[in-house]
Short mmCIF file of C-alpha atoms in Angstrom, two decimals:
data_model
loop_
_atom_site.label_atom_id
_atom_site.label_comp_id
_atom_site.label_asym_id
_atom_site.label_seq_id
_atom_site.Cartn_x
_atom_site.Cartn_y
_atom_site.Cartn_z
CA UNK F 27 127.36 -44.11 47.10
CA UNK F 28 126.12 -44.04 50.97
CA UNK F 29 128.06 -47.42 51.85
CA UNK F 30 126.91 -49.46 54.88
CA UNK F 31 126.21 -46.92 57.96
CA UNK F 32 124.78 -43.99 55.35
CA UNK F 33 122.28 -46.73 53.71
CA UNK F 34 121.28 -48.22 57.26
CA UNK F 35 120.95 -44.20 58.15
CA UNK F 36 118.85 -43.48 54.98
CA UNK F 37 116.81 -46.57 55.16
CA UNK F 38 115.91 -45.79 59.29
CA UNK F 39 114.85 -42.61 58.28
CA UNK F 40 112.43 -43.46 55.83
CA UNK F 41 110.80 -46.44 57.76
CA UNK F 42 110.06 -43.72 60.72
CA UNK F 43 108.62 -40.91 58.66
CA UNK F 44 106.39 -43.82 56.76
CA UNK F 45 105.39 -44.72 60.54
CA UNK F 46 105.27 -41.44 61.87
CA UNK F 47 103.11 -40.53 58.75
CA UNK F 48 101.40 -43.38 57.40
CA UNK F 49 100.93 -45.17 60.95
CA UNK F 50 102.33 -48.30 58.89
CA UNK F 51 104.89 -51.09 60.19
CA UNK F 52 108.04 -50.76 58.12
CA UNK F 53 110.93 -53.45 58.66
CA UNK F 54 114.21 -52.61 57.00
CA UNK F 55 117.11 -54.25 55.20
CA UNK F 56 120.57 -52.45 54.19
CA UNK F 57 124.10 -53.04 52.91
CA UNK F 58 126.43 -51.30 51.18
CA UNK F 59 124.58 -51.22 47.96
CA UNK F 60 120.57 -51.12 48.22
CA UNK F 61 118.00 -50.49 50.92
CA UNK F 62 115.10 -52.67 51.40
CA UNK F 63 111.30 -51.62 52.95
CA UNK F 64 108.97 -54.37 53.75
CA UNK F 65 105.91 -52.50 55.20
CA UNK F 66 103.02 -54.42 56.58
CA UNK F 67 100.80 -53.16 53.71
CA UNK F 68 100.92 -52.09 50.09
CA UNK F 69 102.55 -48.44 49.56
CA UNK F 70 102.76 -46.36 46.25
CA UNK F 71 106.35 -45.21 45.47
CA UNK F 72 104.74 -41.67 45.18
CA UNK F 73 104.43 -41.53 48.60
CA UNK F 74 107.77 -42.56 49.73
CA UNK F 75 109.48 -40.37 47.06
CA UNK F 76 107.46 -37.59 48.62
CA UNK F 77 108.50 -38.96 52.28
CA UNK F 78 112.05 -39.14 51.35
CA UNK F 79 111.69 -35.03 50.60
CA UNK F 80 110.30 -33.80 53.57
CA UNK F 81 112.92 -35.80 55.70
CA UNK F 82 114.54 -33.42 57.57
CA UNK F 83 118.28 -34.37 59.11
CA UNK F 84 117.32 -32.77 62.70
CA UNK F 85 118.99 -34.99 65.55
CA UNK F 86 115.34 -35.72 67.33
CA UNK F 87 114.75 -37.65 64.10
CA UNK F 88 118.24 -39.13 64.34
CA UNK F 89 117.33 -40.37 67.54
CA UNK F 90 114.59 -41.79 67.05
CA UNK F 91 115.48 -43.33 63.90
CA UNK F 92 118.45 -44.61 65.62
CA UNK F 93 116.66 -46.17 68.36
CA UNK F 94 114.51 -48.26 66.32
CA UNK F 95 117.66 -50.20 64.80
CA UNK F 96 119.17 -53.40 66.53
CA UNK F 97 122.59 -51.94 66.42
CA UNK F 98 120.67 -49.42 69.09
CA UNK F 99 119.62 -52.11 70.74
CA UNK F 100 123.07 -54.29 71.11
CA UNK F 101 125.42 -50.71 71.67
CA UNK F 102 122.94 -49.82 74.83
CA UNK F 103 122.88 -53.21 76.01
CA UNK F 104 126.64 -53.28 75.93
CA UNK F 105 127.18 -49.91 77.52
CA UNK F 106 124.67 -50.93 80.37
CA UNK F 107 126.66 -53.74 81.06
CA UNK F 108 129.99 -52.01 80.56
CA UNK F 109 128.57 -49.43 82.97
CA UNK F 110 127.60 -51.85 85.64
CA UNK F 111 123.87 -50.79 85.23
CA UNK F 112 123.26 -54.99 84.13
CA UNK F 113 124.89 -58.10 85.23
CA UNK F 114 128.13 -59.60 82.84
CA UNK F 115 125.68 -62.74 82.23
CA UNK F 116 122.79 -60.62 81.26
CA UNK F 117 121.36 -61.97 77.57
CA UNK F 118 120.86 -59.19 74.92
CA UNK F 119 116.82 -60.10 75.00
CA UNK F 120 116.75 -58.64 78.42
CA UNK F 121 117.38 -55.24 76.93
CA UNK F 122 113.96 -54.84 75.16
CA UNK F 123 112.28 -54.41 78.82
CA UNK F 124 115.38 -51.96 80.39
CA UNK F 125 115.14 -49.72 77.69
CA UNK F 126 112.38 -47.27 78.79
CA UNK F 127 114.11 -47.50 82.65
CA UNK F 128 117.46 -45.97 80.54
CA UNK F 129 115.50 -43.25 79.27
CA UNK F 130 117.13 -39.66 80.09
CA UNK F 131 120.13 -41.55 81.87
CA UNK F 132 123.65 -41.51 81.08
CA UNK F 133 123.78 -45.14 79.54
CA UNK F 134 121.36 -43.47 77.09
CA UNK F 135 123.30 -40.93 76.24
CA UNK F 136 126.67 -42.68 75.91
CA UNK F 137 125.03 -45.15 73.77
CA UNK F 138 123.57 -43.22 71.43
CA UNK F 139 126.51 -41.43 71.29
CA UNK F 140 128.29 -44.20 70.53
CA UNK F 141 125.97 -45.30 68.04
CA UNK F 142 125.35 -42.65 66.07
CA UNK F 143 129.19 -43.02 65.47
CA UNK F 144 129.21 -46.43 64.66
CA UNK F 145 126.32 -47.11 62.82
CA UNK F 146 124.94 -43.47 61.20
CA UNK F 147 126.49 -41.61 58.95
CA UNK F 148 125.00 -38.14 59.41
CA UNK F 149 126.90 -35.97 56.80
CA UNK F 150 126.81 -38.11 53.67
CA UNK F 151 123.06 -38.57 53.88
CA UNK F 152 122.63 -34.65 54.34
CA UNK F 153 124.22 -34.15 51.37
CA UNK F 154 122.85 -36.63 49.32
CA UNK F 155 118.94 -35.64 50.64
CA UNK F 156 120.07 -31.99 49.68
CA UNK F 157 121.23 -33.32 45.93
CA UNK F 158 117.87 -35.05 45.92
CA UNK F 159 115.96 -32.30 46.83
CA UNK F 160 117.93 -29.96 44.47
CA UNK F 161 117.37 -32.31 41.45
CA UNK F 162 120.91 -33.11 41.53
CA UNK F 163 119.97 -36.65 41.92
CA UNK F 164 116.70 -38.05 40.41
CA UNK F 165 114.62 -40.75 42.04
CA UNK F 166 113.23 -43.08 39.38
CA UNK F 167 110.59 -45.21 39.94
CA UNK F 168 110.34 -49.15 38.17
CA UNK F 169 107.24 -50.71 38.92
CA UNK F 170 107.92 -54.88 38.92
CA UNK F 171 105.53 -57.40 40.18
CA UNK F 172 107.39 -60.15 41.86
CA UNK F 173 106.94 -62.79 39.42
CA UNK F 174 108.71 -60.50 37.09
CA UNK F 175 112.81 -61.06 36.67
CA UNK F 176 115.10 -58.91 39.16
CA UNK F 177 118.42 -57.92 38.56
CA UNK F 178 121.31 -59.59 40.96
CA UNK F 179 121.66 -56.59 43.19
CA UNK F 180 117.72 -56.62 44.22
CA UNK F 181 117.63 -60.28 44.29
CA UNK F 182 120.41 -60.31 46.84
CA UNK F 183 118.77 -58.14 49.50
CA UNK F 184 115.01 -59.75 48.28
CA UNK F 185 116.17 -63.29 49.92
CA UNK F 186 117.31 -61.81 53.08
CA UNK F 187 114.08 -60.30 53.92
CA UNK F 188 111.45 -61.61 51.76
CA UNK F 189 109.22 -64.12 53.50
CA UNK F 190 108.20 -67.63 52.88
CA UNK F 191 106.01 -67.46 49.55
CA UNK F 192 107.23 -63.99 48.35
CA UNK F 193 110.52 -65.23 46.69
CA UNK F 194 110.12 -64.34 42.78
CA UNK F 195 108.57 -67.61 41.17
CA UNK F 196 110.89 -67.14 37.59
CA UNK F 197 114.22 -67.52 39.78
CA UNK F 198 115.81 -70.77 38.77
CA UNK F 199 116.60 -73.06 41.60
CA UNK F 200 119.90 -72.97 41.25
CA UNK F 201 120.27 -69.06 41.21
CA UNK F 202 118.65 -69.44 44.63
CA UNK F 203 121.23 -71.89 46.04
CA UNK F 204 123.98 -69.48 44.69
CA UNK F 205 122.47 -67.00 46.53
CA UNK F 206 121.81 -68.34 50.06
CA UNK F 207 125.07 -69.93 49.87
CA UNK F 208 127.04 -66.87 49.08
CA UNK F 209 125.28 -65.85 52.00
CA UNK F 210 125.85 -68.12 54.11
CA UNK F 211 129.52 -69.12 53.49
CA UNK F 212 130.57 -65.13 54.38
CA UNK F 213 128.96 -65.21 57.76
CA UNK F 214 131.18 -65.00 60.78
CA UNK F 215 130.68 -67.82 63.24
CA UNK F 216 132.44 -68.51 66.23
CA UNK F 217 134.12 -71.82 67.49
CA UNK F 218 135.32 -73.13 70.51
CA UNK F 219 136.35 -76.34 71.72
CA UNK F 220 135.36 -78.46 74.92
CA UNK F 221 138.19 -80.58 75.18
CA UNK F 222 141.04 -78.36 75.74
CA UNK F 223 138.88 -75.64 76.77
CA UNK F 224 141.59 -73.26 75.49
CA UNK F 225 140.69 -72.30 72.18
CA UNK F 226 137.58 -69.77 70.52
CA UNK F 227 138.06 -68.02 67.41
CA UNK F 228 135.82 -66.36 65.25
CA UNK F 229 136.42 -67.33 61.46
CA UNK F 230 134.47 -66.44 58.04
CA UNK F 231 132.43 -69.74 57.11
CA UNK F 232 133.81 -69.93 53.27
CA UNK F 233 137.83 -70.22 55.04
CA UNK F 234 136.76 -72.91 57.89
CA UNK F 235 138.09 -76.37 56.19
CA UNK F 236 135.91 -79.55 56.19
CA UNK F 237 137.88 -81.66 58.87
CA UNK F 238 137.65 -79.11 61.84
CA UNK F 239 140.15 -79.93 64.59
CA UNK F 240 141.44 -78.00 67.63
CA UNK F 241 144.66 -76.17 66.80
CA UNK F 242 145.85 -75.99 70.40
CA UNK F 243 145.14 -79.50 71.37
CA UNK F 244 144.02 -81.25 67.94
CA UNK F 245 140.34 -82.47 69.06
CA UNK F 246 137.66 -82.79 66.75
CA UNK F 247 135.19 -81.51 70.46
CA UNK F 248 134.29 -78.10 68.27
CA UNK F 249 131.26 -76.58 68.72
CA UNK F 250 129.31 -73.03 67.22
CA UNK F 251 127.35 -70.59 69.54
CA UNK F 252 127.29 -66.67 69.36
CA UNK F 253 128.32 -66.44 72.62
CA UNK F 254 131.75 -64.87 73.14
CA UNK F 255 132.39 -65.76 76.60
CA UNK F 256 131.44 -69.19 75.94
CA UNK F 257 134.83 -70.51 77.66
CA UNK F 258 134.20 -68.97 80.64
CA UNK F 259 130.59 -70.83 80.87
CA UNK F 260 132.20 -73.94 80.29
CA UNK F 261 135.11 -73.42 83.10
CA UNK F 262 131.98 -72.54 85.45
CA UNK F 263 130.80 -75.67 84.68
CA UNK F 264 133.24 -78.09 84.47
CA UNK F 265 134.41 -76.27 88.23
CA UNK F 266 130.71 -77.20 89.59
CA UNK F 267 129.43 -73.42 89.56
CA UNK F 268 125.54 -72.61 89.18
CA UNK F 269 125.11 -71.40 85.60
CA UNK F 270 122.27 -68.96 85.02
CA UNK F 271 119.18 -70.29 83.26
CA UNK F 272 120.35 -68.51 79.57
CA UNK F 273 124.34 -69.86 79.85
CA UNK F 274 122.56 -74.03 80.72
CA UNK F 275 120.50 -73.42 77.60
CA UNK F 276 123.84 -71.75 75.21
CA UNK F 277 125.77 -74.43 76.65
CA UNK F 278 123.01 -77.29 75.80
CA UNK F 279 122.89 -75.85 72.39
CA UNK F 280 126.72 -75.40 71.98
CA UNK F 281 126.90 -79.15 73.03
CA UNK F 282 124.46 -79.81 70.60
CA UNK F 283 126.25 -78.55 67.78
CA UNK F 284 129.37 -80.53 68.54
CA UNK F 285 127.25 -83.52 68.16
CA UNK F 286 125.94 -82.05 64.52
CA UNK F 287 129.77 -81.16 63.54
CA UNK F 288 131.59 -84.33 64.57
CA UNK F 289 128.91 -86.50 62.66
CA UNK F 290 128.11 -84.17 59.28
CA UNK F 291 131.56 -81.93 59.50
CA UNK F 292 131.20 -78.56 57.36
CA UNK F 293 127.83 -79.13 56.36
CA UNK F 294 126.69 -78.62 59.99
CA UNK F 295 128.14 -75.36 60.22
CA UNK F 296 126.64 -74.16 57.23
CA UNK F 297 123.33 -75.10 58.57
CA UNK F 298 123.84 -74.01 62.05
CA UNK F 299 125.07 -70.47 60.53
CA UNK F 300 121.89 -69.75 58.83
CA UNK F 301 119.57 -67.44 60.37
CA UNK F 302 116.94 -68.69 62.65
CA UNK F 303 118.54 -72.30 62.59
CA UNK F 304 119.10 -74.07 66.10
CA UNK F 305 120.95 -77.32 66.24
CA UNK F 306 117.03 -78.74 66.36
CA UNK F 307 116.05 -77.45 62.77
CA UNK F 308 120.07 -78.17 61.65
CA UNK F 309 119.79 -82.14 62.61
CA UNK F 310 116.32 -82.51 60.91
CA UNK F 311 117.93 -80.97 58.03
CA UNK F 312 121.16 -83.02 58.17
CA UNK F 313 120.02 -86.57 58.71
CA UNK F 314 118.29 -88.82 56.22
CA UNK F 315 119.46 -89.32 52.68
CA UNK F 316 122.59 -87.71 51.41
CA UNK F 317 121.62 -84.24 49.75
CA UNK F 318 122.49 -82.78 46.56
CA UNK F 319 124.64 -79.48 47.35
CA UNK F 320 121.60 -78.20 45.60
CA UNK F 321 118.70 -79.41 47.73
CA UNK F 322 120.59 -78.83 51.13
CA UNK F 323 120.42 -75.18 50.37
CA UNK F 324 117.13 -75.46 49.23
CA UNK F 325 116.22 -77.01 52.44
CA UNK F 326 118.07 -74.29 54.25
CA UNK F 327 115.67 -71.68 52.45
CA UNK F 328 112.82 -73.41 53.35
CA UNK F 329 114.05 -72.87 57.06
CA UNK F 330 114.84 -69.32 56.54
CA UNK F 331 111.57 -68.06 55.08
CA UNK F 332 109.52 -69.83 57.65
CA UNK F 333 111.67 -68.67 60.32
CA UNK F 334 111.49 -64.94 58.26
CA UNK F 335 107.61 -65.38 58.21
CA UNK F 336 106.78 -66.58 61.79
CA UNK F 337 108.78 -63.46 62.90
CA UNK F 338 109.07 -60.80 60.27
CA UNK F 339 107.12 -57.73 62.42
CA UNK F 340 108.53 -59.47 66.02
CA UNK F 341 110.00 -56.03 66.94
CA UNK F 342 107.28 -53.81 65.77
#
C-alpha cells in the first residue's frame, strides 16, 4: 500500500535502526510491492518486528536514513554540480569522498530537501507505523528456508539482491530466465549514435527492435552508455579537445558496445543492460556457440550474482 518512495522510506528506516541497534550491515532492496533486508548476519524476525515499533518518524532519523540511500547520493551529487560546487565532467563516484566536505552547507540542505521529496514519502509511512503500532495492521511472520518454494512476488525482489549461491535451489530454470528477463527487457538504456552524432534517446529495452538503425541519419554506428552527455564527449573528441580520464574510458566503453551491437544486434543490449555487465563480460558472453534464449539468460545470471557477490556490502 506504501508504493515506491513509502517502501524505499520504510525499508531505510529499518536497515538504520538494525545498524544503529544491532551494529549489523543491512543492504536494502524496494519497489512498489515488497521490501528486501540482506544483513551481513542471521537476524530473528522478532527482533525486526520489535525494531519496526520503536521507529520513531523524527526528521534526524529521516536524515540519516535518507543519507544512506543512493538516490542521496546521485540528488547531492547533482545539486553540487548544479550549484557550481563540482565540475560538469565530474563522475558520480567522486561524490562518496565530497560528501563529509558538504556537511552543514547549503548543497546539503537543498539536496536533502530535494530528496526527501523525491524519494521519501514521510506521511504514508507515519500512518501506516501508527496502524502497526495500534494493531490496525498485524505483522505476520513465515519462517522459509531458501530451498523451500517462494511465491512470485518474493522471488522477484530475491534475484535482484540475492547473491551468487543463495538463489532458491527448487526454482526451475526456466522460471529463472522469465525472471531476469522480465527484468532486464524493462530497463531504460540509453543510445546514441557516432555517425551522425545527432541522435541519443533513452528507450525501454522490451520496445528497442532487433535491427537498430539511426533515425536521423539511418546508421547502424549505435552504441549504449549511461552517460547523458555522451554527445557532447564525442564532439570534444572528434574537435581534438583533451577528454578527462572518466569521459576516454565512457567513450572506450561506448565504442565498445557499438562493436557488440553491430555484430550480435538486440542480444548485445540485453547483455550490456544487465547490472554489473561491461562490454568485457557482454562479448565473453556473446561469442562462441549460438545460445538457447534459455542459457543466454542463464549466463547473464551467472554474471549478475558474481557481480552481486564480489560487491554486495561495497557501500557499507
Amino acid at each position: 500500500p506504501l508504493g515506491t518512495n513509502g517502501n524505499r522510506t520504510i525499508a531505510s528506516l529499518i536497515a538504520l535502526k538494525i545498524h544503529e541497534k544491532l551494529r549489523i550491515n543491512v543492504r536494502i532492496a524496494s519497489d512498489p510491492y515488497r521490501i528486501a533486508l540482506i544483513t551481513s548476519r542471521p537476524l530473528n524476525p522478532e527482533s525486526i518486528i520489535q525494531i519496526i515499533h520503536e521507529i520513531n518518524m523524527e526528521m534526524e532519523d529521516l536524515v540519516k536514513a535518507l543519507k544512506n540511500t543512493s538516490e542521496y547520493k546521485w540528488k547531492i551529487f547533482h545539486v553540487a554540480r548544479r550549484m557550481g560546487v563540482i565540475e560538469k565532467e565530474a563522475k558520480i563516484s567522486r561524490i562518496e569522498s565530497i560528501i563529509p566536505y558538504l556537511e552543514g552547507s547549503i548543497v546539503e540542505g537543498e539536496a536533502i530537501r530535494e530528496a526527501l521529496q523525491d524519494y521519501f514519502e514521510v506521511e504514508s509511512v507515519k500512518k501506516y507505523l501508527n496502524d502497526i503500532n495500534s494493531g490496525k495492521v498485524e505483522i505476520i511472520v513465515v519462517r522459509r528456508n531458501l530451498n523451500e518454494e517462494i511465491s512470485p512476488l518474493t522471488k522477484q525482489i530475491l534475484m535482484q539482491t540475492l547473491p551468487q549461491g543463495l538463489i532458491p535451489s527448487s526454482e526451475a530454470p526456466l522460471n529463472l530466465v522469465e525472471i531476469v528477463k522480465e527484468r532486464i527487457q524493462n530497463r531504460e538504456i540509453i543510445l546514441a549514435c557516432i555517425h551522425c552524432r545527432k541522435w541519443m534517446g533513452k528507450y525501454r529495452l522490451k520496445y528497442i527492435p532487433d535491427e537498430i538503425t539511426c533515425p536521423k541519419c539511418g546508421a547502424k554506428a549505435i552504441g549504449t552508455t549511461y552517460r547523458e552527455d555522451i554527445l557532447k564527449i564525442i564532439d570534444k573528441k572528434f574537435k581534438g579537445r583533451k577528454l578527462s580520464e572518466d569521459e576516454k574510458k565512457d567513450l572506450e566503453n561506448f565504442q565498445k558496445s557499438i562493436s557488440l551491437i553491430m555484430s550480435y544486434g538486440k542480444r548485445a543490449l540485453i547483455a550490456l543492460a544487465a547490472r554489473g555487465i561491461g562490454p568485457t563480460t557482454a562479448s565473453r558472453i556473446l561469442r562462441g556457440p549460438q545460445k538457447t534464449e534459455e542459457e543466454f539468460y542463464l549466463e547473464i545470471l551467472e554474471a549478475e550474482k558474481e557481480y552481486l557477490r564480489t560487491r554486495m556490502f561495497w557501500g557499507e
